[in-house]
mmCIF file of C-alpha atoms in Angstrom:
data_model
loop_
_atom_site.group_PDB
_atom_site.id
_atom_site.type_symbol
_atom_site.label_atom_id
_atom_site.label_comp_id
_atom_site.label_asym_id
_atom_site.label_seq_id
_atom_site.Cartn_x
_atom_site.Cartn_y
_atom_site.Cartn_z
ATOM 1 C CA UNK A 52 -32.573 7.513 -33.070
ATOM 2 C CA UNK A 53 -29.137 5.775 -33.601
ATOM 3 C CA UNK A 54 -26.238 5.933 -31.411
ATOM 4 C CA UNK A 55 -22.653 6.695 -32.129
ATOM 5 C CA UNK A 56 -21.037 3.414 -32.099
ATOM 6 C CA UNK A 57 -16.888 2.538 -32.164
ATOM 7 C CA UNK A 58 -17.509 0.725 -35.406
ATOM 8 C CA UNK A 59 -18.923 4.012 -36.806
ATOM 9 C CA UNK A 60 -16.583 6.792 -35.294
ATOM 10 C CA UNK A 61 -13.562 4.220 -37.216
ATOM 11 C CA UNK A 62 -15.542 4.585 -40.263
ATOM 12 C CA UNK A 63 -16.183 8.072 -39.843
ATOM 13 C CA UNK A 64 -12.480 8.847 -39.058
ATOM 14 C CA UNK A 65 -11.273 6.400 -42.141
ATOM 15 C CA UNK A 66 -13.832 7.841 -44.898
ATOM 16 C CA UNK A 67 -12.240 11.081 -43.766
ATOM 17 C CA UNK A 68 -8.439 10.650 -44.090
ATOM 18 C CA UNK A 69 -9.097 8.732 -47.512
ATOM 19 C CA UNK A 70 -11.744 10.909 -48.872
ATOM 20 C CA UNK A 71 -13.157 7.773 -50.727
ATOM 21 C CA UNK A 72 -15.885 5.396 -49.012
ATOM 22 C CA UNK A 73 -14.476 2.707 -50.948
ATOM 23 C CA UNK A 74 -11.419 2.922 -50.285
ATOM 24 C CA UNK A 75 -11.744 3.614 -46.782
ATOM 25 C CA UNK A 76 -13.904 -0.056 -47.408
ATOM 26 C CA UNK A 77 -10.857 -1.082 -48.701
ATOM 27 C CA UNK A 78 -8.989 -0.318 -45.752
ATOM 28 C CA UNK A 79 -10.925 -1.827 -43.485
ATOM 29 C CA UNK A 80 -11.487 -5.342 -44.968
ATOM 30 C CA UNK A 81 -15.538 -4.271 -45.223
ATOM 31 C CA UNK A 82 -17.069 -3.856 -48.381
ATOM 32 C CA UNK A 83 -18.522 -0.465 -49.555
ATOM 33 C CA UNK A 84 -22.231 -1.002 -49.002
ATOM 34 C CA UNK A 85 -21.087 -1.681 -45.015
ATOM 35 C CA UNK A 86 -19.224 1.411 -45.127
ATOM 36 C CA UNK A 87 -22.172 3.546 -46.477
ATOM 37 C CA UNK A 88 -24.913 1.792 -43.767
ATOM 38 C CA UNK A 89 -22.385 2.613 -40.970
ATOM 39 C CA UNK A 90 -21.861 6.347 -42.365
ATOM 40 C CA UNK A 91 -25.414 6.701 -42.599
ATOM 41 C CA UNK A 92 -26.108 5.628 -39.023
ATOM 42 C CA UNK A 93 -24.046 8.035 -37.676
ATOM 43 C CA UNK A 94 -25.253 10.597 -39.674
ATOM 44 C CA UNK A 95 -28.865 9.970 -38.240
ATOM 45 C CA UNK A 96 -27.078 9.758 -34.926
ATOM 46 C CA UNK A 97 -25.448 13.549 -35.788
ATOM 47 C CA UNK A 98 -28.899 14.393 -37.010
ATOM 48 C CA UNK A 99 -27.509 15.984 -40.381
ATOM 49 C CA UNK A 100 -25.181 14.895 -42.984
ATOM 50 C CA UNK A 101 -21.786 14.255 -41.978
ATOM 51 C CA UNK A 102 -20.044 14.028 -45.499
ATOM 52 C CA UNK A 103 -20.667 16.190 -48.484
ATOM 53 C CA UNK A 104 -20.771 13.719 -51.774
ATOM 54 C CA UNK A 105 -18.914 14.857 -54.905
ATOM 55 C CA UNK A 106 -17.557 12.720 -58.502
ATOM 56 C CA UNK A 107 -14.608 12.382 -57.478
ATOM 57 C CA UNK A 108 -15.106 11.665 -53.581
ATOM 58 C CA UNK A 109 -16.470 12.945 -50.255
ATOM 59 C CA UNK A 110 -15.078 15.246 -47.636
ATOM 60 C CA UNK A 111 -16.359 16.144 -43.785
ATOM 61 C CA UNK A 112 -19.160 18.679 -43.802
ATOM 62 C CA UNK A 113 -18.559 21.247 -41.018
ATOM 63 C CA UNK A 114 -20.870 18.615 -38.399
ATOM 64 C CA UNK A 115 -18.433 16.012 -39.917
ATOM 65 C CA UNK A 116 -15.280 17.530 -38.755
ATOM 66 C CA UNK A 117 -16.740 18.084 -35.108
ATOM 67 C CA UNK A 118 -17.712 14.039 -35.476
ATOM 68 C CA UNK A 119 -14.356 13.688 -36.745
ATOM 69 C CA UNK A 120 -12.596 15.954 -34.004
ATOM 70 C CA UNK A 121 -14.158 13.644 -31.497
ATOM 71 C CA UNK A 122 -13.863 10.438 -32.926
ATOM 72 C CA UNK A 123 -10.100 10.862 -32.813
ATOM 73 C CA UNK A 124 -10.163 11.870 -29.405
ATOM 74 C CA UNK A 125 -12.122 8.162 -28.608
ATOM 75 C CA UNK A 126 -10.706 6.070 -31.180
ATOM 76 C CA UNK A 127 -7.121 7.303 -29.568
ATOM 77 C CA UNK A 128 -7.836 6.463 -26.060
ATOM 78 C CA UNK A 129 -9.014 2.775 -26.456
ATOM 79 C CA UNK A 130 -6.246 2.298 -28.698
ATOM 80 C CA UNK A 131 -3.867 3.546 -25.775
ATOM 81 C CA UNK A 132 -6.113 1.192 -23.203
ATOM 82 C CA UNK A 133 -5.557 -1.632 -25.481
ATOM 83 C CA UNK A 134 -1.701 -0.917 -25.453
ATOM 84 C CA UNK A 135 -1.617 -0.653 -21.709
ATOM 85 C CA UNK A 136 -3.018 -3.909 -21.948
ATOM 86 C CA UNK A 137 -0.847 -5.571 -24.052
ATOM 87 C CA UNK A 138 2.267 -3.965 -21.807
ATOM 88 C CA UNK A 139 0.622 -5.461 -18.545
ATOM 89 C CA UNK A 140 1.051 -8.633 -20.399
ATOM 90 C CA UNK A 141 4.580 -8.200 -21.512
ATOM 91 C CA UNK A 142 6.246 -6.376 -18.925
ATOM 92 C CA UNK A 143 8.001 -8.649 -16.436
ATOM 93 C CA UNK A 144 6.597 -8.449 -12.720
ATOM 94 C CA UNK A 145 8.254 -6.454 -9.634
ATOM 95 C CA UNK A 146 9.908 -7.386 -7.037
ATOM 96 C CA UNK A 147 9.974 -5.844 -3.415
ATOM 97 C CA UNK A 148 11.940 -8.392 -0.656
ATOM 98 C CA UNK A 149 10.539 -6.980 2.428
ATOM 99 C CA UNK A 150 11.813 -7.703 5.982
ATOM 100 C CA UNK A 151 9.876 -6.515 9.273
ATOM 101 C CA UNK A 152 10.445 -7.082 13.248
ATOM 102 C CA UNK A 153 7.510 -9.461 14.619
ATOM 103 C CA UNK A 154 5.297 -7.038 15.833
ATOM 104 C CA UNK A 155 5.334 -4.264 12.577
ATOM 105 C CA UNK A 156 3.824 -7.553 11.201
ATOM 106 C CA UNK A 157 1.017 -7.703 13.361
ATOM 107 C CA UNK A 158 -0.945 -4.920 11.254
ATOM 108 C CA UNK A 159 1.306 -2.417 9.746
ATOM 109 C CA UNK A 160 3.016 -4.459 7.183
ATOM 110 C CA UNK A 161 0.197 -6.333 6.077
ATOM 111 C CA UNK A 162 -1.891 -3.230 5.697
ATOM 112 C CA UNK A 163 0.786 -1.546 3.726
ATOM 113 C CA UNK A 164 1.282 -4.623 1.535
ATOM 114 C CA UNK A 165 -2.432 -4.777 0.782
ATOM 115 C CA UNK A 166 -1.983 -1.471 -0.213
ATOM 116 C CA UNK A 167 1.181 -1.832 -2.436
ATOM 117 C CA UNK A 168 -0.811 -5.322 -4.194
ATOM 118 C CA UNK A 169 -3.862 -3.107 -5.314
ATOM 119 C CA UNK A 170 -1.889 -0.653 -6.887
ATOM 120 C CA UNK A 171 0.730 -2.994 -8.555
ATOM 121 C CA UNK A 172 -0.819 -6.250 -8.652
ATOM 122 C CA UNK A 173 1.853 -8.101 -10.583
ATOM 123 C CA UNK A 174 4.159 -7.518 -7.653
ATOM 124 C CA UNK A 175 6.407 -10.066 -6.156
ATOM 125 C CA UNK A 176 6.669 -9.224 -2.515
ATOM 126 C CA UNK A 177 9.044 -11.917 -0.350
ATOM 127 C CA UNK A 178 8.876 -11.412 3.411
ATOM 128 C CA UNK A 179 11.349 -12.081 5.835
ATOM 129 C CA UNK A 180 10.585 -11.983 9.901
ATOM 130 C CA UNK A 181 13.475 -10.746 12.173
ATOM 131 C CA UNK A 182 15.056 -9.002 14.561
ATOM 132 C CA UNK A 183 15.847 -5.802 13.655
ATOM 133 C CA UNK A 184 19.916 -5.626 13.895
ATOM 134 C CA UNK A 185 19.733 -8.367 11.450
ATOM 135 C CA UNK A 186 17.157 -6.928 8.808
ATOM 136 C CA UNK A 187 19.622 -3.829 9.232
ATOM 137 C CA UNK A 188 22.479 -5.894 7.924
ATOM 138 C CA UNK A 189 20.572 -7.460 5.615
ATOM 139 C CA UNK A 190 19.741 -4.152 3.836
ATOM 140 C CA UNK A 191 23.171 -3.331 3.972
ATOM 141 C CA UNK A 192 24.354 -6.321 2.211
ATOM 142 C CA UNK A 193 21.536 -6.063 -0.829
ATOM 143 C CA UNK A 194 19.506 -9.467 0.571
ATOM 144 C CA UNK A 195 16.146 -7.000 1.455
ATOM 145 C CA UNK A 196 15.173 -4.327 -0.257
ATOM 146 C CA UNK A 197 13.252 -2.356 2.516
ATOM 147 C CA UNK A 198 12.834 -3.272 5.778
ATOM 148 C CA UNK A 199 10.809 -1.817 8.618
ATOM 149 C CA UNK A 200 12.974 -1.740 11.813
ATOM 150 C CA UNK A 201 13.322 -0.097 15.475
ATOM 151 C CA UNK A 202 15.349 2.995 14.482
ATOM 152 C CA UNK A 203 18.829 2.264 15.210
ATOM 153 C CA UNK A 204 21.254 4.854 17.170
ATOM 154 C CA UNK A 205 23.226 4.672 14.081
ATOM 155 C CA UNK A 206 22.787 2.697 10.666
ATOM 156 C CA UNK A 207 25.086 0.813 8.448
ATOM 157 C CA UNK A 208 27.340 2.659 5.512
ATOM 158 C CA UNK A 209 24.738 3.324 2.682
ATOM 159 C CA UNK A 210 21.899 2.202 4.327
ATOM 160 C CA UNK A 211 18.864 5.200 4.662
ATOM 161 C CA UNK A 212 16.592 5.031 7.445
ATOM 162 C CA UNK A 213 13.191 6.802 7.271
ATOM 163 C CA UNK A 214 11.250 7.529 10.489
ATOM 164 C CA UNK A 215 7.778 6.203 10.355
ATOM 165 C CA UNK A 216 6.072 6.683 14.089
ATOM 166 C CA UNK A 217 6.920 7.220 17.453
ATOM 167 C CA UNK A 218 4.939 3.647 18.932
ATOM 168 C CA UNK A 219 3.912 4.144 22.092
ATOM 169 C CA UNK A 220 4.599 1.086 24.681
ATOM 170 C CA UNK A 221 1.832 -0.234 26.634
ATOM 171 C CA UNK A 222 0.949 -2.434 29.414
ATOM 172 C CA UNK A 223 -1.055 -5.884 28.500
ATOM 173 C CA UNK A 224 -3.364 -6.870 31.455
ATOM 174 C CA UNK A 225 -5.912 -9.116 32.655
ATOM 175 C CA UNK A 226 -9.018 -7.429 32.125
ATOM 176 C CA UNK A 227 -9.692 -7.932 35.997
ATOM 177 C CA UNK A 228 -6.775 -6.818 36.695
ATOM 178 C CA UNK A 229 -6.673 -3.384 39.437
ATOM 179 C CA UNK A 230 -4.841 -1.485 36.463
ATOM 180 C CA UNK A 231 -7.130 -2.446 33.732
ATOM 181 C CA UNK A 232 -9.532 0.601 34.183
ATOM 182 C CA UNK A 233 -6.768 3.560 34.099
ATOM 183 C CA UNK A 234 -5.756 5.022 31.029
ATOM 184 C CA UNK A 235 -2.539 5.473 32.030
ATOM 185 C CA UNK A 236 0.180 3.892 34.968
ATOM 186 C CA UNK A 237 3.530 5.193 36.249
ATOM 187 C CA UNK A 238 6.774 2.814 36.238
ATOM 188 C CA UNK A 239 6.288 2.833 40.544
ATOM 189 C CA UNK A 240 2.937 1.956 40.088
ATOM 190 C CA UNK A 241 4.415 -1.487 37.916
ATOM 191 C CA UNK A 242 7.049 -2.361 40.816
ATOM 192 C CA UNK A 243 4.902 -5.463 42.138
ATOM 193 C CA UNK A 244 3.184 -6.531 39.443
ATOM 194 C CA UNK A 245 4.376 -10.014 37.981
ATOM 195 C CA UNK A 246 5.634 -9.735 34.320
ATOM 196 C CA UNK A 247 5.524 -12.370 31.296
ATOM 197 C CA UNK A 248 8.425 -11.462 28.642
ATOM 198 C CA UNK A 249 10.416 -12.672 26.262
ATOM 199 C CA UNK A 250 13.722 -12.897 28.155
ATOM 200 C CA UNK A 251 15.014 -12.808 31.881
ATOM 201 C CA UNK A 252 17.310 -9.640 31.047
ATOM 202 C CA UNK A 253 15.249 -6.992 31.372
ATOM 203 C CA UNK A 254 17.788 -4.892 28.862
ATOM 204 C CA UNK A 255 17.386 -7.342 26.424
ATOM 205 C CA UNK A 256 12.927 -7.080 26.074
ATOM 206 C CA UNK A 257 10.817 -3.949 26.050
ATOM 207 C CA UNK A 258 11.049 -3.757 29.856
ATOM 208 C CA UNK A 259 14.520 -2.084 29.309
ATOM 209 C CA UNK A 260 12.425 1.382 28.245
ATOM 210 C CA UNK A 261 12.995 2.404 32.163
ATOM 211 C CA UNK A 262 16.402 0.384 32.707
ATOM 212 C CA UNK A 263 16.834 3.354 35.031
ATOM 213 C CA UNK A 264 14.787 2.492 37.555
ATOM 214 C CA UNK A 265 15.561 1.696 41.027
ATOM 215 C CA UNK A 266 13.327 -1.778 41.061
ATOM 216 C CA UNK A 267 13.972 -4.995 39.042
ATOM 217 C CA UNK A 268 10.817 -7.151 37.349
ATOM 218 C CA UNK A 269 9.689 -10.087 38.769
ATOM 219 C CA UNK A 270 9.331 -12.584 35.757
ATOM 220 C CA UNK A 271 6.878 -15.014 36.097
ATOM 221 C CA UNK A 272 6.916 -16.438 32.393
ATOM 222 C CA UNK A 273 9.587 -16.375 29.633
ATOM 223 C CA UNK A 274 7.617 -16.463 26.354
ATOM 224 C CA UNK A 275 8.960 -15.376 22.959
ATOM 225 C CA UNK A 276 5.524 -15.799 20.934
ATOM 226 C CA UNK A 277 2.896 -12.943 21.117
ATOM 227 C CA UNK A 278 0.519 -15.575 21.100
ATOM 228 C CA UNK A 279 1.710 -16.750 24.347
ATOM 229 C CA UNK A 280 2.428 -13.842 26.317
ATOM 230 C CA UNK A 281 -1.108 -12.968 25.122
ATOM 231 C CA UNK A 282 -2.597 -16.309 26.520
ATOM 232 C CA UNK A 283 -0.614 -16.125 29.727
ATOM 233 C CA UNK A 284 -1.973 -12.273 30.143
ATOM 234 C CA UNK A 285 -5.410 -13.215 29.498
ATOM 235 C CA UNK A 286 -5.201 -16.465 32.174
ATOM 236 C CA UNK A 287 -4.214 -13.753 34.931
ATOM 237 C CA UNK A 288 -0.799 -15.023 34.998
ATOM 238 C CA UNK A 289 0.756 -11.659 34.451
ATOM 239 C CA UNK A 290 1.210 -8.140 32.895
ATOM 240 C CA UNK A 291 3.484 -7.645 29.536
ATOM 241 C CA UNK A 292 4.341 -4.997 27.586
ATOM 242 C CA UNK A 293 3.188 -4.638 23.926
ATOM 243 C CA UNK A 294 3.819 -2.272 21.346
ATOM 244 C CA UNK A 295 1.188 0.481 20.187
ATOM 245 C CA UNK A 296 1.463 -1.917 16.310
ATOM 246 C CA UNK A 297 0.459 -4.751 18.120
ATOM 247 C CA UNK A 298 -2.865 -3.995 19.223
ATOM 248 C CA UNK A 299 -5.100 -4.395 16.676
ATOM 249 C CA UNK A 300 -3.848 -8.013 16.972
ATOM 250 C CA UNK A 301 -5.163 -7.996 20.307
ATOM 251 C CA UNK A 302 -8.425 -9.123 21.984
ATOM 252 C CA UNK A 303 -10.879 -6.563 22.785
ATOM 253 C CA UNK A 304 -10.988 -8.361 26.462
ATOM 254 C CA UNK A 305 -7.149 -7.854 27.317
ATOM 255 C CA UNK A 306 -6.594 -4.020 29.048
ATOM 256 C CA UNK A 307 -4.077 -1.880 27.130
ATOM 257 C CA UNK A 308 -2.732 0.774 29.425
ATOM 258 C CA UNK A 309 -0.647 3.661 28.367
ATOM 259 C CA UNK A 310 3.124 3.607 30.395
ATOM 260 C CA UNK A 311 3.890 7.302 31.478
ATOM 261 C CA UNK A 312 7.246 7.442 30.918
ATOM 262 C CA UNK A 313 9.283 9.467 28.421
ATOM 263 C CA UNK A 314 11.596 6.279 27.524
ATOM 264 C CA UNK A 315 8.168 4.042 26.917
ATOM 265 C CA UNK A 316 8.414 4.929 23.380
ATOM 266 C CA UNK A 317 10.068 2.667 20.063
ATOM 267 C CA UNK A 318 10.740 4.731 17.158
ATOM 268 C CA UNK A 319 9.732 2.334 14.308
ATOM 269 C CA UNK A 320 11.641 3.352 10.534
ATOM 270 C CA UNK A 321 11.888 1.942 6.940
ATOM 271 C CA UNK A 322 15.543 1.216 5.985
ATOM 272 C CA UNK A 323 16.325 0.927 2.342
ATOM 273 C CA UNK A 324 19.274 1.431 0.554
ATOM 274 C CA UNK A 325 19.472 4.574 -1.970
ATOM 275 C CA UNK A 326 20.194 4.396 -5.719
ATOM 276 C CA UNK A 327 19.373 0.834 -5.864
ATOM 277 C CA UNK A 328 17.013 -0.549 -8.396
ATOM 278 C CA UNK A 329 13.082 -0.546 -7.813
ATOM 279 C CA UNK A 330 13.102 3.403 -6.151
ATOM 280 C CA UNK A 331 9.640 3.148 -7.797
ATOM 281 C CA UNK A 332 8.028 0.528 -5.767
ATOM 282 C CA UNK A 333 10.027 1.354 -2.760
ATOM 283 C CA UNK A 334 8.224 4.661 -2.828
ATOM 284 C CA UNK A 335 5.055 3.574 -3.129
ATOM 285 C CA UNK A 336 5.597 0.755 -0.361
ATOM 286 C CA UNK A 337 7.012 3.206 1.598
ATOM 287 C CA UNK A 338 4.104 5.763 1.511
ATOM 288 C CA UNK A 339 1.385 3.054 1.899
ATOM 289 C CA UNK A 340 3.530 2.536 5.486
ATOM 290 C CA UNK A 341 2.717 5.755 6.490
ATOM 291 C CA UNK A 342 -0.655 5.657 5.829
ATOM 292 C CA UNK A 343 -1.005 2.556 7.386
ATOM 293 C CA UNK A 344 0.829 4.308 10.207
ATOM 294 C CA UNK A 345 -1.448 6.945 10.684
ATOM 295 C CA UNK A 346 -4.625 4.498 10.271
ATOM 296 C CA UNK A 347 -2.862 2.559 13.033
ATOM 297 C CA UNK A 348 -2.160 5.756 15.201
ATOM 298 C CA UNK A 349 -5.514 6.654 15.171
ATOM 299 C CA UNK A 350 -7.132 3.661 16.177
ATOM 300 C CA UNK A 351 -4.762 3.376 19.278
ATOM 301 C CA UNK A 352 -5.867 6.490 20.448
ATOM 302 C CA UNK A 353 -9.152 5.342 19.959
ATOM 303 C CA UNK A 354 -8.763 2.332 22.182
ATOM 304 C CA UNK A 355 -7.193 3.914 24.972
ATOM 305 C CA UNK A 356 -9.790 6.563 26.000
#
């Protein structure tokens, strides 16, 4: 038994509107005797006769207009696939300037921008590392187009912040170390420890999320890099604290303890200013954020059972 083929629903749907075979041959570029095999093969696909013949032409038999009902239906979506097509072609990429604080780079921004590249491919996606004051500025001022920060106490004029997560802070320790098997310490239980950060002011680093305490860190190691404070951690030269973002970057054999404090928290945010071109891809980048948030969140919670 034959099939329904393209070829033959575009005959079929020709023959009809012209109510000629040769001139729907015409048409078409074939010549009639192609037109009349391809009507009869979809006839004996149909299984009855999808034209009735008369002198001065031919017109759909009642089978021939449900043929002719569907072959519309077909013929009009690959003609709208093939325009899609040929827009994908034409239309000039996107562009998305994204800036993000080191450790939102670790696996939230990367996750989000795999994300954002499935589901617009053509995207052009430039990515800027920095602290978050500046990426705040540079927002305001039109260089970035998004940027995921630490939510500021108060952001500049026309600049929107969006909260993404409350990230927990955590404690980074040698996986021998007497802490490593609790799933959570207090700030007195820290007091003697020896710490590895990124600056000797404790205000100035992550340490500054209990700047009210009565005790100040001893700081064994300055080290900016995460790689570094990760090495030094892992050689028993210290404790740090890391971000809930940054774990998935790190080792399975470092201890990640929760800090029970109410200040051992970091508010991360996308900041984007409104009514500027590309809302659309914004959006998008900005949901794929929070699901990549949530992902993140739940994984975390995973790990520190």
């Amino acid at each position: 038994m034959a099939d329904f083929t393209i070829l033959g629903l575009r005959v079929v749907r020709e023959a009809a509107r012209r109510g000629s075979f040769s001139t729907a041959a015409e048409r078409l570029g074939y010549t009639q005797s192609a037109v009349s095999r391809q009507i009869s093969l979809m006839e004996q696909a149909a299984g009855r006769a999808l034209f009735e013949r008369h002198a001065r032409g031919v017109q759909p038999t009642e089978a021939g207009r449900i043929i002719l009902r569907h072959a519309e239906a077909v013929l009009g979506e690959l003609d709208a696939a093939r325009q899609d097509l040929q827009d994908l072609d034409a239309r000039p990429p996107g562009r998305l300037s994204v800036g993000a604080f080191s450790t939102a780079l670790a696996a939230l921004v990367p996750r989000a921008l795999a994300a954002l590249a499935e589901q617009e491919p053509h995207t052009q996606i430039p990515l800027r590392e920095g602290m978050s004051p500046r990426l705040l500025t540079a927002v305001a001022r039109g260089r970035l187009d998004l940027a995921v920060v630490t939510q500021p106490q108060q952001a500049p004029d026309g600049v929107e912040v969006i909260r993404l997560l409350d990230d927990p802070l955590l404690i980074a320790a040698p996986p021998d170390h007497a802490l490593a098997g609790r799933a959570s310490v207090t700030t007195a239980m820290l007091r003697n420890e020896r710490w590895i950060t990124a600056s000797t002011e404790p205000g100035a680093t992550l340490l500054g999320a209990w700047s009210e305490a009565t005790w100040r860190p001893d700081i064994a190691f300055v080290a900016r890099d995460w790689v570094a404070k990760l090495g030094l951690v892992a050689a028993g030269l210290g404790i740090t604290v890391v971000p809930g973002l940054a774990v998935p970057a790190i080792p399975s054999a470092i201890a990640v303890i929760r800090i029970d404090h109410p200040a051992a928290v970091r508010t991360t945010a996308v900041a984007q200013r409104a009514g500027t071109p590309g809302e659309h891809l914004r959006r998008t980048f900005t949901e794929a954020l929070r699901d990549a948030a949530a992902e993140l969140s739940a994984q975390l919670r995973h790990r520190l059972r």
